[in-house]
Coordinates of C-alpha atoms in Angstrom, one line a residue:
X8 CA -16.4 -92.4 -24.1
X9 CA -15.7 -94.8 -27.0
X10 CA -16.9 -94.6 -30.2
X11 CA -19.0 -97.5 -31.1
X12 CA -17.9 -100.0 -33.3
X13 CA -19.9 -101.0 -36.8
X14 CA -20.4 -104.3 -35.1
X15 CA -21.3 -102.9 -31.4
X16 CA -24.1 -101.1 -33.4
X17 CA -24.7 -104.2 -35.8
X18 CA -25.5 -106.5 -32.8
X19 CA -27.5 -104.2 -31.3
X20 CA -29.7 -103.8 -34.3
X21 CA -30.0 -107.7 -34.4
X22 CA -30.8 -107.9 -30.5
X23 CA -33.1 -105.5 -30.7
X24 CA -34.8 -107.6 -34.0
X25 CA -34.4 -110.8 -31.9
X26 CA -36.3 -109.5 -28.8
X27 CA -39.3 -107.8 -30.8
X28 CA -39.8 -111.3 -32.3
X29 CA -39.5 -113.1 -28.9
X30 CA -42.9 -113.3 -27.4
X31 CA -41.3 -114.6 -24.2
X32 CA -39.2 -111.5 -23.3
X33 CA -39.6 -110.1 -20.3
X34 CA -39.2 -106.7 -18.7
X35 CA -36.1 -106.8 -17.5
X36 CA -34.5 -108.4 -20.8
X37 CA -36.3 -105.3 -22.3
X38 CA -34.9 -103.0 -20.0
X39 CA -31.5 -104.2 -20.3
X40 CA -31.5 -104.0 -24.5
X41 CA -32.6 -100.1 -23.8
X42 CA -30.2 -99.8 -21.8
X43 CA -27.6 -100.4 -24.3
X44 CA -29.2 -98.8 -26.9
X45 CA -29.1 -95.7 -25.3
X46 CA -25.9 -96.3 -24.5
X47 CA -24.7 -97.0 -28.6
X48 CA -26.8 -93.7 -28.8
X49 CA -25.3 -91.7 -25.9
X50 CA -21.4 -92.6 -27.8
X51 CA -22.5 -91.7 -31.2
X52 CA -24.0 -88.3 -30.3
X53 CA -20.8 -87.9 -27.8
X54 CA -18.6 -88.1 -31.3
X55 CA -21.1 -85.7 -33.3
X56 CA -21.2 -83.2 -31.3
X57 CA -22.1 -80.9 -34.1
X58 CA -25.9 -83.2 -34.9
X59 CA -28.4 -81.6 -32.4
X60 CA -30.7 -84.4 -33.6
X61 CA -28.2 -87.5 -32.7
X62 CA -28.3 -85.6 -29.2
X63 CA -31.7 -85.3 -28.9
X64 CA -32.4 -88.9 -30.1
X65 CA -29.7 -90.2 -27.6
X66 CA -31.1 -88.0 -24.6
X67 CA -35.2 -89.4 -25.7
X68 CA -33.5 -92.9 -25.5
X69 CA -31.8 -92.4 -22.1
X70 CA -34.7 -91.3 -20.4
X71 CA -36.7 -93.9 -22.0
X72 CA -33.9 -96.8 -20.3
X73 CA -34.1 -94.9 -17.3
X74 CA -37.9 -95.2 -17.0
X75 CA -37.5 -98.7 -17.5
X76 CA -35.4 -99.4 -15.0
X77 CA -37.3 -97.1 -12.3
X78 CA -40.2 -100.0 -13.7
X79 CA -37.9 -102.3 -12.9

């Protein structure tokens, strides 16, 4: 598993931005942007594996995609 890159986690943050502003987004779009944001999350708490709380944030994040895409 690859540690993410400054500007992995950069574009995610101004994805993420973009689509809170967008009052067109739909579901899917959504689901897709938490996807990948628990996946930036999943890597980083992959390379701490020391930080309990990157874990736990990463594992809150994953189930939140997954719920999403069950939605889906």
């Amino acid at each position: 598993m690859a540690r993410p890159s400054i500007a992995e986690v950069s574009t995610l943050i101004a994805d993420l931005a973009a689509l809170r502003q967008n009052p067109n987004r739909t579901s899917a779009e959504y689901a897709a942007l938490m996807n990948r944001k628990a996946d930036v999350l999943e890597r980083i708490a992959a390379h701490t594996p020391c930080d309990a709380d990157a874990a736990e944030v990463a594992r809150m994040a994953r189930e939140r995609a997954d719920s999403l895409d069950s939605a889906n």
